[in-house]
Amino acid sequence: FAVYPNPIQNQANISFELAESKNIEINVFDALGRVVKTINNAEYAAGKHNVNITTSNLEKGIYILKAESNGELLTTETIIKE
């Protein structure tokens, strides 16, 4: 999983590749651990994927992006909103 650009302003892209199809849930958490944005909760086929996100409603600061599949943590990325 990769988030770019980082730092972000009003939009970002998440790219990832799966070896097999999976249901992926992607959430953004604030510094207190609260979910501030659910980006996606969908089934993805095996292969490369790009997800565009809008972050204009987020305040400037540091956030944690987590991607999970059936309770399994796939990645944790720190993102900075300018």
mmCIF file as gemmi writes it, N, C-alpha and C atoms, coordinates in Angstrom:
data_model
loop_
_atom_site.group_PDB
_atom_site.id
_atom_site.type_symbol
_atom_site.label_atom_id
_atom_site.label_alt_id
_atom_site.label_comp_id
_atom_site.label_asym_id
_atom_site.label_entity_id
_atom_site.label_seq_id
_atom_site.pdbx_PDB_ins_code
_atom_site.Cartn_x
_atom_site.Cartn_y
_atom_site.Cartn_z
_atom_site.occupancy
_atom_site.B_iso_or_equiv
_atom_site.pdbx_formal_charge
_atom_site.auth_seq_id
_atom_site.auth_asym_id
_atom_site.pdbx_PDB_model_num
ATOM 1 N N . PHE Axp A 1 ? 0.851 -1.181 0 1 0 ? 1 A 1
ATOM 2 C CA . PHE Axp A 1 ? 0 0 0 1 0 ? 1 A 1
ATOM 3 C C . PHE Axp A 1 ? 0.887 1.23 0 1 0 ? 1 A 1
ATOM 4 N N . ALA Axp A 2 ? 0.518 2.209 -0.797 1 0 ? 2 A 1
ATOM 5 C CA . ALA Axp A 2 ? 1.241 3.473 -0.837 1 0 ? 2 A 1
ATOM 6 C C . ALA Axp A 2 ? 0.23 4.605 -0.93 1 0 ? 2 A 1
ATOM 7 N N . VAL Axp A 3 ? 0.501 5.687 -0.203 1 0 ? 3 A 1
ATOM 8 C CA . VAL Axp A 3 ? -0.338 6.879 -0.256 1 0 ? 3 A 1
ATOM 9 C C . VAL Axp A 3 ? 0.509 7.99 -0.843 1 0 ? 3 A 1
ATOM 10 N N . TYR Axp A 4 ? -0.018 8.667 -1.864 1 0 ? 4 A 1
ATOM 11 C CA . TYR Axp A 4 ? 0.719 9.758 -2.477 1 0 ? 4 A 1
ATOM 12 C C . TYR Axp A 4 ? -0.248 10.81 -2.976 1 0 ? 4 A 1
ATOM 13 N N . PRO Axp A 5 ? 0.093 12.074 -3.03 1 0 ? 5 A 1
ATOM 14 C CA . PRO Axp A 5 ? 1.321 12.591 -2.413 1 0 ? 5 A 1
ATOM 15 C C . PRO Axp A 5 ? 1.196 12.555 -0.894 1 0 ? 5 A 1
ATOM 16 N N . ASN Axp A 6 ? 2.283 12.698 -0.23 1 0 ? 6 A 1
ATOM 17 C CA . ASN Axp A 6 ? 2.279 12.772 1.227 1 0 ? 6 A 1
ATOM 18 C C . ASN Axp A 6 ? 3.43 13.678 1.63 1 0 ? 6 A 1
ATOM 19 N N . PRO Axp A 7 ? 3.154 14.862 2.132 1 0 ? 7 A 1
ATOM 20 C CA . PRO Axp A 7 ? 1.885 15.357 2.659 1 0 ? 7 A 1
ATOM 21 C C . PRO Axp A 7 ? 0.828 15.577 1.572 1 0 ? 7 A 1
ATOM 22 N N . ILE Axp A 8 ? -0.435 15.504 2.027 1 0 ? 8 A 1
ATOM 23 C CA . ILE Axp A 8 ? -1.562 15.671 1.121 1 0 ? 8 A 1
ATOM 24 C C . ILE Axp A 8 ? -2.205 17.036 1.333 1 0 ? 8 A 1
ATOM 25 N N . GLN Axp A 9 ? -2.963 17.461 0.346 1 0 ? 9 A 1
ATOM 26 C CA . GLN Axp A 9 ? -3.732 18.696 0.499 1 0 ? 9 A 1
ATOM 27 C C . GLN Axp A 9 ? -5.217 18.357 0.457 1 0 ? 9 A 1
ATOM 28 N N . ASN Axp A 10 ? -5.819 18.312 -0.709 1 0 ? 10 A 1
ATOM 29 C CA . ASN Axp A 10 ? -7.252 18.027 -0.795 1 0 ? 10 A 1
ATOM 30 C C . ASN Axp A 10 ? -7.585 16.683 -1.42 1 0 ? 10 A 1
ATOM 31 N N . GLN Axp A 11 ? -6.588 16.054 -2.035 1 0 ? 11 A 1
ATOM 32 C CA . GLN Axp A 11 ? -6.792 14.739 -2.64 1 0 ? 11 A 1
ATOM 33 C C . GLN Axp A 11 ? -5.541 13.893 -2.476 1 0 ? 11 A 1
ATOM 34 N N . ALA Axp A 12 ? -5.76 12.596 -2.451 1 0 ? 12 A 1
ATOM 35 C CA . ALA Axp A 12 ? -4.639 11.66 -2.388 1 0 ? 12 A 1
ATOM 36 C C . ALA Axp A 12 ? -5.032 10.395 -3.135 1 0 ? 12 A 1
ATOM 37 N N . ASN Axp A 13 ? -4.056 9.594 -3.437 1 0 ? 13 A 1
ATOM 38 C CA . ASN Axp A 13 ? -4.264 8.305 -4.093 1 0 ? 13 A 1
ATOM 39 C C . ASN Axp A 13 ? -3.695 7.209 -3.206 1 0 ? 13 A 1
ATOM 40 N N . ILE Axp A 14 ? -4.395 6.11 -3.174 1 0 ? 14 A 1
ATOM 41 C CA . ILE Axp A 14 ? -3.913 4.919 -2.479 1 0 ? 14 A 1
ATOM 42 C C . ILE Axp A 14 ? -3.736 3.847 -3.544 1 0 ? 14 A 1
ATOM 43 N N . SER Axp A 15 ? -2.536 3.319 -3.643 1 0 ? 15 A 1
ATOM 44 C CA . SER Axp A 15 ? -2.312 2.241 -4.608 1 0 ? 15 A 1
ATOM 45 C C . SER Axp A 15 ? -1.9 0.983 -3.852 1 0 ? 15 A 1
ATOM 46 N N . PHE Axp A 16 ? -2.393 -0.148 -4.348 1 0 ? 16 A 1
ATOM 47 C CA . PHE Axp A 16 ? -2.052 -1.423 -3.72 1 0 ? 16 A 1
ATOM 48 C C . PHE Axp A 16 ? -2.235 -2.551 -4.713 1 0 ? 16 A 1
ATOM 49 N N . GLU Axp A 17 ? -1.617 -3.669 -4.393 1 0 ? 17 A 1
ATOM 50 C CA . GLU Axp A 17 ? -1.704 -4.856 -5.24 1 0 ? 17 A 1
ATOM 51 C C . GLU Axp A 17 ? -2.071 -6.048 -4.369 1 0 ? 17 A 1
ATOM 52 N N . LEU Axp A 18 ? -3.005 -6.849 -4.851 1 0 ? 18 A 1
ATOM 53 C CA . LEU Axp A 18 ? -3.45 -8.029 -4.124 1 0 ? 18 A 1
ATOM 54 C C . LEU Axp A 18 ? -3.111 -9.293 -4.899 1 0 ? 18 A 1
ATOM 55 N N . ALA Axp A 19 ? -2.668 -10.309 -4.174 1 0 ? 19 A 1
ATOM 56 C CA . ALA Axp A 19 ? -2.379 -11.602 -4.797 1 0 ? 19 A 1
ATOM 57 C C . ALA Axp A 19 ? -3.66 -12.396 -5.024 1 0 ? 19 A 1
ATOM 58 N N . GLU Axp A 20 ? -4.69 -12.107 -4.228 1 0 ? 20 A 1
ATOM 59 C CA . GLU Axp A 20 ? -5.988 -12.772 -4.35 1 0 ? 20 A 1
ATOM 60 C C . GLU Axp A 20 ? -7.087 -11.789 -4.026 1 0 ? 20 A 1
ATOM 61 N N . SER Axp A 21 ? -8.304 -12.082 -4.418 1 0 ? 21 A 1
ATOM 62 C CA . SER Axp A 21 ? -9.406 -11.162 -4.14 1 0 ? 21 A 1
ATOM 63 C C . SER Axp A 21 ? -9.671 -11.107 -2.634 1 0 ? 21 A 1
ATOM 64 N N . LYS Axp A 22 ? -9.973 -9.891 -2.166 1 0 ? 22 A 1
ATOM 65 C CA . LYS Axp A 22 ? -10.22 -9.671 -0.738 1 0 ? 22 A 1
ATOM 66 C C . LYS Axp A 22 ? -11.194 -8.52 -0.564 1 0 ? 22 A 1
ATOM 67 N N . ASN Axp A 23 ? -11.928 -8.572 0.54 1 0 ? 23 A 1
ATOM 68 C CA . ASN Axp A 23 ? -12.714 -7.424 0.958 1 0 ? 23 A 1
ATOM 69 C C . ASN Axp A 23 ? -11.772 -6.525 1.757 1 0 ? 23 A 1
ATOM 70 N N . ILE Axp A 24 ? -11.647 -5.276 1.333 1 0 ? 24 A 1
ATOM 71 C CA . ILE Axp A 24 ? -10.721 -4.336 1.973 1 0 ? 24 A 1
ATOM 72 C C . ILE Axp A 24 ? -11.518 -3.179 2.569 1 0 ? 24 A 1
ATOM 73 N N . GLU Axp A 25 ? -11.249 -2.876 3.824 1 0 ? 25 A 1
ATOM 74 C CA . GLU Axp A 25 ? -11.824 -1.708 4.475 1 0 ? 25 A 1
ATOM 75 C C . GLU Axp A 25 ? -10.688 -0.736 4.761 1 0 ? 25 A 1
ATOM 76 N N . ILE Axp A 26 ? -10.838 0.502 4.292 1 0 ? 26 A 1
ATOM 77 C CA . ILE Axp A 26 ? -9.807 1.524 4.478 1 0 ? 26 A 1
ATOM 78 C C . ILE Axp A 26 ? -10.404 2.666 5.293 1 0 ? 26 A 1
ATOM 79 N N . ASN Axp A 27 ? -9.765 2.97 6.43 1 0 ? 27 A 1
ATOM 80 C CA . ASN Axp A 27 ? -10.221 4.043 7.317 1 0 ? 27 A 1
ATOM 81 C C . ASN Axp A 27 ? -9.081 4.996 7.624 1 0 ? 27 A 1
ATOM 82 N N . VAL Axp A 28 ? -9.449 6.248 7.917 1 0 ? 28 A 1
ATOM 83 C CA . VAL Axp A 28 ? -8.486 7.248 8.365 1 0 ? 28 A 1
ATOM 84 C C . VAL Axp A 28 ? -8.838 7.6 9.811 1 0 ? 28 A 1
ATOM 85 N N . PHE Axp A 29 ? -7.807 7.571 10.68 1 0 ? 29 A 1
ATOM 86 C CA . PHE Axp A 29 ? -7.981 7.842 12.102 1 0 ? 29 A 1
ATOM 87 C C . PHE Axp A 29 ? -7.249 9.126 12.473 1 0 ? 29 A 1
ATOM 88 N N . ASP Axp A 30 ? -7.802 9.871 13.433 1 0 ? 30 A 1
ATOM 89 C CA . ASP Axp A 30 ? -7.106 11.059 13.938 1 0 ? 30 A 1
ATOM 90 C C . ASP Axp A 30 ? -6.122 10.644 15.028 1 0 ? 30 A 1
ATOM 91 N N . ALA Axp A 31 ? -5.449 11.627 15.623 1 0 ? 31 A 1
ATOM 92 C CA . ALA Axp A 31 ? -4.425 11.35 16.636 1 0 ? 31 A 1
ATOM 93 C C . ALA Axp A 31 ? -4.994 10.696 17.893 1 0 ? 31 A 1
ATOM 94 N N . LEU Axp A 32 ? -6.3 10.821 18.116 1 0 ? 32 A 1
ATOM 95 C CA . LEU Axp A 32 ? -6.94 10.216 19.282 1 0 ? 32 A 1
ATOM 96 C C . LEU Axp A 32 ? -7.506 8.828 18.984 1 0 ? 32 A 1
ATOM 97 N N . GLY Axp A 33 ? -7.284 8.339 17.759 1 0 ? 33 A 1
ATOM 98 C CA . GLY Axp A 33 ? -7.739 7.004 17.401 1 0 ? 33 A 1
ATOM 99 C C . GLY Axp A 33 ? -9.177 6.923 16.923 1 0 ? 33 A 1
ATOM 100 N N . ARG Axp A 34 ? -9.792 8.067 16.664 1 0 ? 34 A 1
ATOM 101 C CA . ARG Axp A 34 ? -11.171 8.09 16.174 1 0 ? 34 A 1
ATOM 102 C C . ARG Axp A 34 ? -11.195 7.985 14.653 1 0 ? 34 A 1
ATOM 103 N N . VAL Axp A 35 ? -12.143 7.226 14.115 1 0 ? 35 A 1
ATOM 104 C CA . VAL Axp A 35 ? -12.315 7.154 12.667 1 0 ? 35 A 1
ATOM 105 C C . VAL Axp A 35 ? -12.885 8.491 12.202 1 0 ? 35 A 1
ATOM 106 N N . VAL Axp A 36 ? -12.143 9.173 11.317 1 0 ? 36 A 1
ATOM 107 C CA . VAL Axp A 36 ? -12.607 10.452 10.783 1 0 ? 36 A 1
ATOM 108 C C . VAL Axp A 36 ? -13.062 10.325 9.339 1 0 ? 36 A 1
ATOM 109 N N . LYS Axp A 37 ? -12.718 9.219 8.703 1 0 ? 37 A 1
ATOM 110 C CA . LYS Axp A 37 ? -13.144 9.003 7.319 1 0 ? 37 A 1
ATOM 111 C C . LYS Axp A 37 ? -13.046 7.522 6.999 1 0 ? 37 A 1
ATOM 112 N N . THR Axp A 38 ? -14.133 6.971 6.467 1 0 ? 38 A 1
ATOM 113 C CA . THR Axp A 38 ? -14.113 5.628 5.906 1 0 ? 38 A 1
ATOM 114 C C . THR Axp A 38 ? -14.013 5.807 4.405 1 0 ? 38 A 1
ATOM 115 N N . ILE Axp A 39 ? -12.921 5.349 3.858 1 0 ? 39 A 1
ATOM 116 C CA . ILE Axp A 39 ? -12.665 5.56 2.43 1 0 ? 39 A 1
ATOM 117 C C . ILE Axp A 39 ? -13.365 4.515 1.598 1 0 ? 39 A 1
ATOM 118 N N . ASN Axp A 40 ? -13.29 3.276 2.029 1 0 ? 40 A 1
ATOM 119 C CA . ASN Axp A 40 ? -13.862 2.219 1.219 1 0 ? 40 A 1
ATOM 120 C C . ASN Axp A 40 ? -14.036 0.967 2.051 1 0 ? 40 A 1
ATOM 121 N N . ASN Axp A 41 ? -15.029 0.197 1.703 1 0 ? 41 A 1
ATOM 122 C CA . ASN Axp A 41 ? -15.227 -1.133 2.262 1 0 ? 41 A 1
ATOM 123 C C . ASN Axp A 41 ? -15.818 -1.951 1.125 1 0 ? 41 A 1
ATOM 124 N N . ALA Axp A 42 ? -14.943 -2.577 0.35 1 0 ? 42 A 1
ATOM 125 C CA . ALA Axp A 42 ? -15.388 -3.232 -0.875 1 0 ? 42 A 1
ATOM 126 C C . ALA Axp A 42 ? -14.533 -4.446 -1.195 1 0 ? 42 A 1
ATOM 127 N N . GLU Axp A 43 ? -15.059 -5.266 -2.075 1 0 ? 43 A 1
ATOM 128 C CA . GLU Axp A 43 ? -14.345 -6.446 -2.571 1 0 ? 43 A 1
ATOM 129 C C . GLU Axp A 43 ? -13.461 -6.021 -3.742 1 0 ? 43 A 1
ATOM 130 N N . TYR Axp A 44 ? -12.197 -6.398 -3.687 1 0 ? 44 A 1
ATOM 131 C CA . TYR Axp A 44 ? -11.246 -6.102 -4.759 1 0 ? 44 A 1
ATOM 132 C C . TYR Axp A 44 ? -10.712 -7.408 -5.32 1 0 ? 44 A 1
ATOM 133 N N . ALA Axp A 45 ? -10.629 -7.492 -6.627 1 0 ? 45 A 1
ATOM 134 C CA . ALA Axp A 45 ? -10.08 -8.671 -7.298 1 0 ? 45 A 1
ATOM 135 C C . ALA Axp A 45 ? -8.556 -8.659 -7.172 1 0 ? 45 A 1
ATOM 136 N N . ALA Axp A 46 ? -7.93 -9.778 -7.451 1 0 ? 46 A 1
ATOM 137 C CA . ALA Axp A 46 ? -6.471 -9.844 -7.468 1 0 ? 46 A 1
ATOM 138 C C . ALA Axp A 46 ? -5.951 -8.871 -8.524 1 0 ? 46 A 1
ATOM 139 N N . GLY Axp A 47 ? -4.811 -8.239 -8.234 1 0 ? 47 A 1
ATOM 140 C CA . GLY Axp A 47 ? -4.211 -7.304 -9.176 1 0 ? 47 A 1
ATOM 141 C C . GLY Axp A 47 ? -3.938 -5.95 -8.549 1 0 ? 47 A 1
ATOM 142 N N . LYS Axp A 48 ? -3.612 -4.975 -9.398 1 0 ? 48 A 1
ATOM 143 C CA . LYS Axp A 48 ? -3.265 -3.626 -8.952 1 0 ? 48 A 1
ATOM 144 C C . LYS Axp A 48 ? -4.51 -2.748 -8.899 1 0 ? 48 A 1
ATOM 145 N N . HIS Axp A 49 ? -4.547 -1.889 -7.872 1 0 ? 49 A 1
ATOM 146 C CA . HIS Axp A 49 ? -5.701 -1.004 -7.677 1 0 ? 49 A 1
ATOM 147 C C . HIS Axp A 49 ? -5.233 0.383 -7.269 1 0 ? 49 A 1
ATOM 148 N N . ASN Axp A 50 ? -6.003 1.392 -7.655 1 0 ? 50 A 1
ATOM 149 C CA . ASN Axp A 50 ? -5.798 2.775 -7.226 1 0 ? 50 A 1
ATOM 150 C C . ASN Axp A 50 ? -7.125 3.303 -6.71 1 0 ? 50 A 1
ATOM 151 N N . VAL Axp A 51 ? -7.092 3.907 -5.532 1 0 ? 51 A 1
ATOM 152 C CA . VAL Axp A 51 ? -8.283 4.497 -4.935 1 0 ? 51 A 1
ATOM 153 C C . VAL Axp A 51 ? -7.99 5.979 -4.712 1 0 ? 51 A 1
ATOM 154 N N . ASN Axp A 52 ? -8.826 6.842 -5.266 1 0 ? 52 A 1
ATOM 155 C CA . ASN Axp A 52 ? -8.682 8.281 -5.061 1 0 ? 52 A 1
ATOM 156 C C . ASN Axp A 52 ? -9.527 8.697 -3.866 1 0 ? 52 A 1
ATOM 157 N N . ILE Axp A 53 ? -8.952 9.534 -3.005 1 0 ? 53 A 1
ATOM 158 C CA . ILE Axp A 53 ? -9.697 9.998 -1.842 1 0 ? 53 A 1
ATOM 159 C C . ILE Axp A 53 ? -9.681 11.519 -1.796 1 0 ? 53 A 1
ATOM 160 N N . THR Axp A 54 ? -10.767 12.07 -1.279 1 0 ? 54 A 1
ATOM 161 C CA . THR Axp A 54 ? -10.868 13.505 -1.06 1 0 ? 54 A 1
ATOM 162 C C . THR Axp A 54 ? -10.647 13.766 0.419 1 0 ? 54 A 1
ATOM 163 N N . THR Axp A 55 ? -9.746 14.677 0.723 1 0 ? 55 A 1
ATOM 164 C CA . THR Axp A 55 ? -9.423 14.965 2.123 1 0 ? 55 A 1
ATOM 165 C C . THR Axp A 55 ? -9.7 16.421 2.483 1 0 ? 55 A 1
ATOM 166 N N . SER Axp A 56 ? -10.463 17.113 1.649 1 0 ? 56 A 1
ATOM 167 C CA . SER Axp A 56 ? -10.714 18.537 1.88 1 0 ? 56 A 1
ATOM 168 C C . SER Axp A 56 ? -11.465 18.793 3.186 1 0 ? 56 A 1
ATOM 169 N N . ASN Axp A 57 ? -12.194 17.785 3.689 1 0 ? 57 A 1
ATOM 170 C CA . ASN Axp A 57 ? -12.941 17.973 4.94 1 0 ? 57 A 1
ATOM 171 C C . ASN Axp A 57 ? -12.092 17.706 6.186 1 0 ? 57 A 1
ATOM 172 N N . LEU Axp A 58 ? -10.851 17.279 6.015 1 0 ? 58 A 1
ATOM 173 C CA . LEU Axp A 58 ? -9.971 17.022 7.159 1 0 ? 58 A 1
ATOM 174 C C . LEU Axp A 58 ? -9.183 18.278 7.518 1 0 ? 58 A 1
ATOM 175 N N . GLU Axp A 59 ? -9.026 18.511 8.808 1 0 ? 59 A 1
ATOM 176 C CA . GLU Axp A 59 ? -8.198 19.617 9.291 1 0 ? 59 A 1
ATOM 177 C C . GLU Axp A 59 ? -6.726 19.284 9.051 1 0 ? 59 A 1
ATOM 178 N N . LYS Axp A 60 ? -5.881 20.303 9.064 1 0 ? 60 A 1
ATOM 179 C CA . LYS Axp A 60 ? -4.441 20.063 8.972 1 0 ? 60 A 1
ATOM 180 C C . LYS Axp A 60 ? -4.002 19.231 10.168 1 0 ? 60 A 1
ATOM 181 N N . GLY Axp A 61 ? -3.091 18.283 9.924 1 0 ? 61 A 1
ATOM 182 C CA . GLY Axp A 61 ? -2.605 17.46 11.023 1 0 ? 61 A 1
ATOM 183 C C . GLY Axp A 61 ? -2.074 16.129 10.543 1 0 ? 61 A 1
ATOM 184 N N . ILE Axp A 62 ? -1.84 15.254 11.498 1 0 ? 62 A 1
ATOM 185 C CA . ILE Axp A 62 ? -1.3 13.926 11.221 1 0 ? 62 A 1
ATOM 186 C C . ILE Axp A 62 ? -2.414 12.907 11.422 1 0 ? 62 A 1
ATOM 187 N N . TYR Axp A 63 ? -2.534 12 10.46 1 0 ? 63 A 1
ATOM 188 C CA . TYR Axp A 63 ? -3.571 10.976 10.481 1 0 ? 63 A 1
ATOM 189 C C . TYR Axp A 63 ? -2.94 9.61 10.217 1 0 ? 63 A 1
ATOM 190 N N . ILE Axp A 64 ? -3.663 8.585 10.606 1 0 ? 64 A 1
ATOM 191 C CA . ILE Axp A 64 ? -3.233 7.209 10.362 1 0 ? 64 A 1
ATOM 192 C C . ILE Axp A 64 ? -4.253 6.564 9.429 1 0 ? 64 A 1
ATOM 193 N N . LEU Axp A 65 ? -3.765 6.009 8.337 1 0 ? 65 A 1
ATOM 194 C CA . LEU Axp A 65 ? -4.607 5.269 7.407 1 0 ? 65 A 1
ATOM 195 C C . LEU Axp A 65 ? -4.385 3.784 7.676 1 0 ? 65 A 1
ATOM 196 N N . LYS Axp A 66 ? -5.474 3.051 7.861 1 0 ? 66 A 1
ATOM 197 C CA . LYS Axp A 66 ? -5.377 1.61 8.098 1 0 ? 66 A 1
ATOM 198 C C . LYS Axp A 66 ? -6.223 0.888 7.068 1 0 ? 66 A 1
ATOM 199 N N . ALA Axp A 67 ? -5.663 -0.172 6.521 1 0 ? 67 A 1
ATOM 200 C CA . ALA Axp A 67 ? -6.39 -1.036 5.606 1 0 ? 67 A 1
ATOM 201 C C . ALA Axp A 67 ? -6.481 -2.412 6.258 1 0 ? 67 A 1
ATOM 202 N N . GLU Axp A 68 ? -7.697 -2.945 6.308 1 0 ? 68 A 1
ATOM 203 C CA . GLU Axp A 68 ? -7.928 -4.242 6.931 1 0 ? 68 A 1
ATOM 204 C C . GLU Axp A 68 ? -8.74 -5.135 6.01 1 0 ? 68 A 1
ATOM 205 N N . SER Axp A 69 ? -8.555 -6.422 6.184 1 0 ? 69 A 1
ATOM 206 C CA . SER Axp A 69 ? -9.332 -7.419 5.446 1 0 ? 69 A 1
ATOM 207 C C . SER Axp A 69 ? -9.778 -8.485 6.427 1 0 ? 69 A 1
ATOM 208 N N . ASN Axp A 70 ? -11.075 -8.558 6.666 1 0 ? 70 A 1
ATOM 209 C CA . ASN Axp A 70 ? -11.643 -9.551 7.596 1 0 ? 70 A 1
ATOM 210 C C . ASN Axp A 70 ? -10.921 -9.55 8.943 1 0 ? 70 A 1
ATOM 211 N N . GLY Axp A 71 ? -10.681 -8.363 9.497 1 0 ? 71 A 1
ATOM 212 C CA . GLY Axp A 71 ? -10.041 -8.235 10.798 1 0 ? 71 A 1
ATOM 213 C C . GLY Axp A 71 ? -8.529 -8.313 10.779 1 0 ? 71 A 1
ATOM 214 N N . GLU Axp A 72 ? -7.929 -8.605 9.629 1 0 ? 72 A 1
ATOM 215 C CA . GLU Axp A 72 ? -6.47 -8.681 9.505 1 0 ? 72 A 1
ATOM 216 C C . GLU Axp A 72 ? -5.937 -7.325 9.034 1 0 ? 72 A 1
ATOM 217 N N . LEU Axp A 73 ? -5.026 -6.753 9.804 1 0 ? 73 A 1
ATOM 218 C CA . LEU Axp A 73 ? -4.423 -5.475 9.436 1 0 ? 73 A 1
ATOM 219 C C . LEU Axp A 73 ? -3.451 -5.69 8.288 1 0 ? 73 A 1
ATOM 220 N N . LEU Axp A 74 ? -3.707 -5.004 7.162 1 0 ? 74 A 1
ATOM 221 C CA . LEU Axp A 74 ? -2.843 -5.141 5.996 1 0 ? 74 A 1
ATOM 222 C C . LEU Axp A 74 ? -1.755 -4.087 5.974 1 0 ? 74 A 1
ATOM 223 N N . THR Axp A 75 ? -2.085 -2.874 6.411 1 0 ? 75 A 1
ATOM 224 C CA . THR Axp A 75 ? -1.094 -1.806 6.425 1 0 ? 75 A 1
ATOM 225 C C . THR Axp A 75 ? -1.536 -0.685 7.344 1 0 ? 75 A 1
ATOM 226 N N . THR Axp A 76 ? -0.547 0.058 7.811 1 0 ? 76 A 1
ATOM 227 C CA . THR Axp A 76 ? -0.783 1.287 8.556 1 0 ? 76 A 1
ATOM 228 C C . THR Axp A 76 ? 0.147 2.325 7.957 1 0 ? 76 A 1
ATOM 229 N N . GLU Axp A 77 ? -0.417 3.423 7.487 1 0 ? 77 A 1
ATOM 230 C CA . GLU Axp A 77 ? 0.371 4.485 6.875 1 0 ? 77 A 1
ATOM 231 C C . GLU Axp A 77 ? 0.1 5.799 7.612 1 0 ? 77 A 1
ATOM 232 N N . THR Axp A 78 ? 1.136 6.553 7.884 1 0 ? 78 A 1
ATOM 233 C CA . THR Axp A 78 ? 0.974 7.888 8.462 1 0 ? 78 A 1
ATOM 234 C C . THR Axp A 78 ? 0.85 8.876 7.319 1 0 ? 78 A 1
ATOM 235 N N . ILE Axp A 79 ? -0.192 9.708 7.373 1 0 ? 79 A 1
ATOM 236 C CA . ILE Axp A 79 ? -0.356 10.728 6.362 1 0 ? 79 A 1
ATOM 237 C C . ILE Axp A 79 ? -0.438 12.09 7.039 1 0 ? 79 A 1
ATOM 238 N N . ILE Axp A 80 ? 0.085 13.073 6.359 1 0 ? 80 A 1
ATOM 239 C CA . ILE Axp A 80 ? 0.112 14.438 6.89 1 0 ? 80 A 1
ATOM 240 C C . ILE Axp A 80 ? -0.756 15.304 5.981 1 0 ? 80 A 1
ATOM 241 N N . LYS Axp A 81 ? -1.723 15.998 6.593 1 0 ? 81 A 1
ATOM 242 C CA . LYS Axp A 81 ? -2.596 16.904 5.849 1 0 ? 81 A 1
ATOM 243 C C . LYS Axp A 81 ? -2.06 18.309 6.027 1 0 ? 81 A 1
ATOM 244 N N . GLU Axp A 82 ? -1.761 18.983 4.889 1 0 ? 82 A 1
ATOM 245 C CA . GLU Axp A 82 ? -1.253 20.359 4.938 1 0 ? 82 A 1
ATOM 246 C C . GLU Axp A 82 ? -2.394 21.338 4.789 1 0 ? 82 A 1
